[in-house]
Amino acid sequence: SASSSSIHDNFLKCLSTHSNQSPEIPIYIPNTSSYSSILQSSIQNQRFLSSTTPKPQLIVTPLHDSHVQASVICCRKYGLQLKVRSGGHDYEGLSYTSDVPFVVVDMANIRSVDVDVEDGSAWVQVGATLGEVYYNIAEKSRTYGFPAGTCPTVGVGGHFSGGGYGALVRKFGLAADNIIDARLVNAKGEILDKKSMGKDLFWAIRGGGGGSFGIVLSWKIKLVPVPQTVTVFRVNRNLEQGATALVHKWQSISHTLPRELFIRVFMGRANNTINASFQTLYLGKSKQLLNVMKQSFPELGIKSSDCAEMSWIQSALYFADFPANGPVNLLLNRTQMTTRFFKAKSDFVTEPVSETGLKGIWIRLYEADEPLIILSPYGGRISEIGESEIPYPHRDGYIYEIQHLVYWDKEGIEVANKNINWMRMFYRYMAPYVSKSPRAAYINYRDLDLGQSRNGTATYSQARAWGVKYFNKNFKTLVQVKSKFDPDNFFRNEQSIPTVPA
Ligand code: FDA
């Protein structure tokens, strides 16, 4: 229509007036092939690739900080909903879909990684992927690493904003626990750093979830020491091989092991039987690992032939399902090898699930296309850090975290409903075994079933539905920070932090 195209023209004029750096800010409009390929470039969940998924009116791909500032100023001026996307891995597609007309600011081009070995730190721009971060650290040093997620295509922008859990979590905590400075564009289009944003806002952006407080441009991270040699193993055990007793035992010991040892469990169906896969990173040599396993978990029967010694960066390849001896630049690949349809949820556990409870899980794993239940250990550093140190509250008292996932490969409402309904049923089944009031959830495994608001306009009491699950007592503080720094609720999404009147 005429009015929408004039908004369009004015908006574009606004952008070029406010971006004081050449080249001009790249902009993509619907019904062009570059628009579709940019939009699809980082979509991870096929559910949101369909023709019925709401699409942005425009996509801008800033090349400079000033382009990001211009995007904020002009979206605000013309009342356009802005969604920021870094790696596009949001489980519910919130970085590139919306229930009202919107613009996507895609940060993929702003992605340098500057490692300062002397200082033991790095400045990482938000469009970088975890793989790019790990690669660049390893290029400069064999004895530094960083504790973040295991999937190399995940974006730093969303991941660090929500926490960031990976194989170094027991030794060093979350990614967000290791952020020491940040640069952010606020709702006025100003650039702030740790000092100028003040301690409350700096607290909120390290775990309070992406999309509520501003557009982060870059993070300064503290690198962590890793040994020259680490050891990995992955062993599978089916029911006949004692999977039930092994998973039961894992629950009571995985959080008490030395913090150099991270064992997570993938539970699913393989060859029509239940399978538990124990995937391990040990910060040390295989001989020491075998000793620890013999003492703490002899039932798993780990032998020296199960173990492989390698550098930390090779273990990043290994955890990403690449060959550990493959070229390290596989980590630079920004797109997933395959994207599928999926739905996920999360839980936190304080007491081992009984063997009877586990058997109930096994039965249900036969009822969906491809369910996968991932148990990730707690204990060590992640559990030591105080509940309000950063907004991520799930700390002492939990013995492990669960990610419930279900995948499917066919397009269509029926197969989607079948699997999504299965996931909801499974979540109800798990209720007696997991945390209660609140039933804790991890913001980076975003789940719109927990509640959502149209156009990000939830009231405080509506937003408590998901806010308390994601942030527990920190939710209240996040609302106060939000109300102070973005009182007009410019940065919002279906599950963002709400404002309250002053
Ligand atoms: P995306 O760009 O979709 O952003 C996510 C949210 O943050 C959106 O609300 C978005 O608007 C906002 N946002 C993005 N950039 C921002 C910026 N610059 N400033 C402010 N807000 C911003 N998690 C984990 O802890 N450990 C793991 O090992 C994994 N592994 C994993 C594998 C796969 C295949 C997927 C799909 C996801 C994971 N995750 C994960 C979950 C992941 O941490 C989560 O989806 C992150 O939010 C993704 O960040 P992206 O930048 O990629 O997402």
mmCIF file of C-alpha atoms in Angstrom, residues 116-307:
data_model
loop_
_atom_site.group_PDB
_atom_site.id
_atom_site.type_symbol
_atom_site.label_atom_id
_atom_site.label_comp_id
_atom_site.label_asym_id
_atom_site.label_seq_id
_atom_site.Cartn_x
_atom_site.Cartn_y
_atom_site.Cartn_z
ATOM 1 C CA ASP A 116 44.813 -10.776 23.691
ATOM 2 C CA VAL A 117 46.925 -13.647 25.016
ATOM 3 C CA GLU A 118 48.998 -11.399 27.239
ATOM 4 C CA ASP A 119 45.904 -10.087 28.979
ATOM 5 C CA GLY A 120 44.140 -13.476 28.964
ATOM 6 C CA SER A 121 41.052 -11.895 27.428
ATOM 7 C CA ALA A 122 39.287 -11.354 24.114
ATOM 8 C CA TRP A 123 36.810 -8.908 22.596
ATOM 9 C CA VAL A 124 34.218 -10.868 20.692
ATOM 10 C CA GLN A 125 31.662 -9.245 18.411
ATOM 11 C CA VAL A 126 28.150 -10.686 18.644
ATOM 12 C CA GLY A 127 27.888 -11.999 15.083
ATOM 13 C CA ALA A 128 30.713 -14.445 15.778
ATOM 14 C CA THR A 129 29.811 -18.080 16.339
ATOM 15 C CA LEU A 130 31.175 -20.184 19.194
ATOM 16 C CA GLY A 131 33.257 -22.067 16.634
ATOM 17 C CA GLU A 132 34.860 -18.805 15.486
ATOM 18 C CA VAL A 133 35.620 -17.877 19.094
ATOM 19 C CA TYR A 134 37.215 -21.258 19.838
ATOM 20 C CA TYR A 135 39.157 -21.261 16.555
ATOM 21 C CA ASN A 136 40.586 -17.788 17.139
ATOM 22 C CA ILE A 137 41.604 -18.563 20.721
ATOM 23 C CA ALA A 138 43.356 -21.767 19.596
ATOM 24 C CA GLU A 139 45.147 -19.911 16.778
ATOM 25 C CA LYS A 140 46.851 -17.788 19.433
ATOM 26 C CA SER A 141 47.302 -20.233 22.296
ATOM 27 C CA ARG A 142 47.240 -23.910 23.190
ATOM 28 C CA THR A 143 46.594 -23.267 26.847
ATOM 29 C CA TYR A 144 43.579 -20.978 26.759
ATOM 30 C CA GLY A 145 39.970 -21.924 26.153
ATOM 31 C CA PHE A 146 36.532 -20.540 26.889
ATOM 32 C CA PRO A 147 33.594 -22.157 28.683
ATOM 33 C CA ALA A 148 30.601 -21.933 26.328
ATOM 34 C CA GLY A 149 28.272 -24.253 24.395
ATOM 35 C CA THR A 150 29.293 -27.338 22.446
ATOM 36 C CA CYS A 151 27.585 -26.475 19.150
ATOM 37 C CA PRO A 152 29.954 -24.335 17.043
ATOM 38 C CA THR A 153 27.264 -22.584 14.959
ATOM 39 C CA VAL A 154 25.543 -21.006 17.993
ATOM 40 C CA GLY A 155 25.835 -17.193 17.996
ATOM 41 C CA VAL A 156 27.635 -15.315 20.716
ATOM 42 C CA GLY A 157 24.934 -12.598 20.792
ATOM 43 C CA GLY A 158 22.068 -14.719 22.086
ATOM 44 C CA HIS A 159 24.130 -17.431 23.795
ATOM 45 C CA PHE A 160 26.100 -15.187 26.169
ATOM 46 C CA SER A 161 22.946 -13.121 26.822
ATOM 47 C CA GLY A 162 21.201 -16.197 28.242
ATOM 48 C CA GLY A 163 24.057 -17.968 30.073
ATOM 49 C CA GLY A 164 25.918 -20.436 27.841
ATOM 50 C CA TYR A 165 26.447 -23.991 29.102
ATOM 51 C CA GLY A 166 29.177 -26.321 27.818
ATOM 52 C CA ALA A 167 31.740 -28.975 28.679
ATOM 53 C CA LEU A 168 33.887 -26.632 30.831
ATOM 54 C CA VAL A 169 30.953 -25.630 33.041
ATOM 55 C CA ARG A 170 32.003 -27.647 36.092
ATOM 56 C CA LYS A 171 35.476 -26.138 36.064
ATOM 57 C CA PHE A 172 34.712 -22.552 35.020
ATOM 58 C CA GLY A 173 30.929 -21.929 35.049
ATOM 59 C CA LEU A 174 28.860 -20.484 32.207
ATOM 60 C CA ALA A 175 29.976 -18.207 29.400
ATOM 61 C CA ALA A 176 28.083 -15.357 31.083
ATOM 62 C CA ASP A 177 30.027 -15.976 34.311
ATOM 63 C CA ASN A 178 33.182 -15.089 32.384
ATOM 64 C CA ILE A 179 32.186 -11.802 30.729
ATOM 65 C CA ILE A 180 34.165 -8.820 31.976
ATOM 66 C CA ASP A 181 32.955 -5.966 29.766
ATOM 67 C CA ALA A 182 30.435 -5.344 26.996
ATOM 68 C CA ARG A 183 29.381 -2.723 24.459
ATOM 69 C CA LEU A 184 25.668 -2.175 23.928
ATOM 70 C CA VAL A 185 23.379 0.095 21.906
ATOM 71 C CA ASN A 186 20.550 1.305 24.136
ATOM 72 C CA ALA A 187 17.027 2.397 23.145
ATOM 73 C CA LYS A 188 18.249 5.949 22.466
ATOM 74 C CA GLY A 189 20.813 4.635 20.024
ATOM 75 C CA GLU A 190 23.743 5.428 22.330
ATOM 76 C CA ILE A 191 26.713 3.099 22.743
ATOM 77 C CA LEU A 192 27.471 2.161 26.355
ATOM 78 C CA ASP A 193 30.240 0.078 27.886
ATOM 79 C CA LYS A 194 30.501 -1.501 31.324
ATOM 80 C CA LYS A 195 31.460 1.786 32.923
ATOM 81 C CA SER A 196 28.894 4.014 31.257
ATOM 82 C CA MET A 197 26.009 1.525 31.503
ATOM 83 C CA GLY A 198 26.505 1.082 35.239
ATOM 84 C CA LYS A 199 26.530 -2.085 37.274
ATOM 85 C CA ASP A 200 22.780 -2.853 37.191
ATOM 86 C CA LEU A 201 22.507 -2.936 33.400
ATOM 87 C CA PHE A 202 25.840 -4.758 33.096
ATOM 88 C CA TRP A 203 24.440 -7.358 35.510
ATOM 89 C CA ALA A 204 21.169 -7.732 33.561
ATOM 90 C CA ILE A 205 22.704 -8.369 30.140
ATOM 91 C CA ARG A 206 24.848 -11.284 31.413
ATOM 92 C CA GLY A 207 22.145 -13.936 31.611
ATOM 93 C CA GLY A 208 18.894 -11.955 31.569
ATOM 94 C CA GLY A 209 18.171 -13.201 28.034
ATOM 95 C CA GLY A 210 18.616 -11.512 24.659
ATOM 96 C CA GLY A 211 16.249 -8.934 23.285
ATOM 97 C CA SER A 212 15.177 -7.065 26.448
ATOM 98 C CA PHE A 213 17.850 -4.476 27.202
ATOM 99 C CA GLY A 214 19.497 -3.342 23.986
ATOM 100 C CA ILE A 215 21.606 -4.638 21.148
ATOM 101 C CA VAL A 216 24.891 -5.971 22.421
ATOM 102 C CA LEU A 217 27.701 -5.173 19.967
ATOM 103 C CA SER A 218 30.530 -7.082 21.620
ATOM 104 C CA TRP A 219 31.603 -8.844 24.785
ATOM 105 C CA LYS A 220 34.953 -8.844 26.527
ATOM 106 C CA ILE A 221 35.559 -12.338 27.849
ATOM 107 C CA LYS A 222 38.055 -13.759 30.311
ATOM 108 C CA LEU A 223 39.894 -16.699 28.780
ATOM 109 C CA VAL A 224 40.376 -19.757 30.981
ATOM 110 C CA PRO A 225 43.421 -22.060 31.271
ATOM 111 C CA VAL A 226 43.148 -25.495 29.662
ATOM 112 C CA PRO A 227 45.813 -28.232 29.764
ATOM 113 C CA GLN A 228 47.819 -29.114 26.634
ATOM 114 C CA THR A 229 46.229 -32.570 26.715
ATOM 115 C CA VAL A 230 42.608 -33.391 27.432
ATOM 116 C CA THR A 231 40.857 -36.761 27.153
ATOM 117 C CA VAL A 232 37.467 -37.652 25.704
ATOM 118 C CA PHE A 233 35.320 -40.751 25.501
ATOM 119 C CA ARG A 234 31.850 -41.635 24.289
ATOM 120 C CA VAL A 235 30.367 -45.023 25.161
ATOM 121 C CA ASN A 236 26.869 -46.338 24.479
ATOM 122 C CA ARG A 237 24.944 -48.666 26.743
ATOM 123 C CA ASN A 238 21.561 -50.166 25.909
ATOM 124 C CA LEU A 239 19.079 -51.733 28.313
ATOM 125 C CA GLU A 240 20.668 -55.160 28.082
ATOM 126 C CA GLN A 241 23.994 -53.562 28.914
ATOM 127 C CA GLY A 242 22.520 -52.064 32.065
ATOM 128 C CA ALA A 243 21.565 -48.563 30.902
ATOM 129 C CA THR A 244 18.947 -48.142 33.633
ATOM 130 C CA ALA A 245 21.315 -48.821 36.538
ATOM 131 C CA LEU A 246 24.074 -46.787 34.873
ATOM 132 C CA VAL A 247 21.918 -43.707 34.383
ATOM 133 C CA HIS A 248 20.650 -44.125 37.929
ATOM 134 C CA LYS A 249 24.182 -44.194 39.262
ATOM 135 C CA TRP A 250 25.295 -41.295 37.032
ATOM 136 C CA GLN A 251 22.654 -39.116 38.648
ATOM 137 C CA SER A 252 24.099 -39.556 42.105
ATOM 138 C CA ILE A 253 27.771 -39.081 41.240
ATOM 139 C CA SER A 254 28.172 -36.851 38.175
ATOM 140 C CA HIS A 255 27.944 -33.659 40.248
ATOM 141 C CA THR A 256 30.404 -34.923 42.898
ATOM 142 C CA LEU A 257 33.239 -35.858 40.517
ATOM 143 C CA PRO A 258 36.397 -33.741 40.228
ATOM 144 C CA ARG A 259 35.490 -30.552 38.379
ATOM 145 C CA GLU A 260 37.936 -31.440 35.595
ATOM 146 C CA LEU A 261 35.531 -34.230 34.636
ATOM 147 C CA PHE A 262 32.340 -33.555 32.665
ATOM 148 C CA ILE A 263 30.108 -36.518 31.770
ATOM 149 C CA ARG A 264 26.797 -35.880 30.076
ATOM 150 C CA VAL A 265 24.250 -38.465 29.012
ATOM 151 C CA PHE A 266 22.218 -38.590 25.794
ATOM 152 C CA MET A 267 19.188 -40.852 26.136
ATOM 153 C CA GLY A 268 17.262 -41.876 23.052
ATOM 154 C CA ARG A 269 16.281 -44.693 20.776
ATOM 155 C CA ALA A 270 18.772 -46.412 18.501
ATOM 156 C CA ASN A 271 18.083 -49.537 16.444
ATOM 157 C CA ASN A 272 14.738 -49.773 18.175
ATOM 158 C CA THR A 273 16.236 -50.075 21.610
ATOM 159 C CA ILE A 274 16.871 -47.551 24.361
ATOM 160 C CA ASN A 275 20.370 -46.195 24.353
ATOM 161 C CA ALA A 276 22.292 -44.061 26.841
ATOM 162 C CA SER A 277 25.401 -42.426 25.451
ATOM 163 C CA PHE A 278 27.949 -41.154 28.001
ATOM 164 C CA GLN A 279 29.961 -38.295 26.495
ATOM 165 C CA THR A 280 32.931 -37.099 28.421
ATOM 166 C CA LEU A 281 35.577 -34.399 28.549
ATOM 167 C CA TYR A 282 38.382 -34.689 31.066
ATOM 168 C CA LEU A 283 40.864 -31.855 31.579
ATOM 169 C CA GLY A 284 43.885 -34.113 31.909
ATOM 170 C CA LYS A 285 45.462 -37.302 30.592
ATOM 171 C CA SER A 286 43.713 -40.612 30.035
ATOM 172 C CA LYS A 287 45.655 -42.419 32.751
ATOM 173 C CA GLN A 288 44.301 -40.074 35.420
ATOM 174 C CA LEU A 289 40.831 -40.275 33.898
ATOM 175 C CA LEU A 290 40.869 -44.067 34.066
ATOM 176 C CA ASN A 291 41.795 -43.854 37.746
ATOM 177 C CA VAL A 292 38.932 -41.495 38.516
ATOM 178 C CA MET A 293 36.478 -43.674 36.572
ATOM 179 C CA LYS A 294 37.650 -46.810 38.342
ATOM 180 C CA GLN A 295 37.130 -45.213 41.716
ATOM 181 C CA SER A 296 33.876 -43.362 41.099
ATOM 182 C CA PHE A 297 32.023 -45.112 38.312
ATOM 183 C CA PRO A 298 33.530 -48.598 37.746
ATOM 184 C CA GLU A 299 30.136 -49.899 36.505
ATOM 185 C CA LEU A 300 30.560 -47.951 33.257
ATOM 186 C CA GLY A 301 33.579 -50.153 32.495
ATOM 187 C CA ILE A 302 35.717 -47.535 30.758
ATOM 188 C CA LYS A 303 38.865 -48.988 29.215
ATOM 189 C CA SER A 304 41.902 -47.212 27.933
ATOM 190 C CA SER A 305 40.833 -48.076 24.365
ATOM 191 C CA ASP A 306 37.636 -46.005 24.882
ATOM 192 C CA CYS A 307 39.712 -42.874 25.577
#
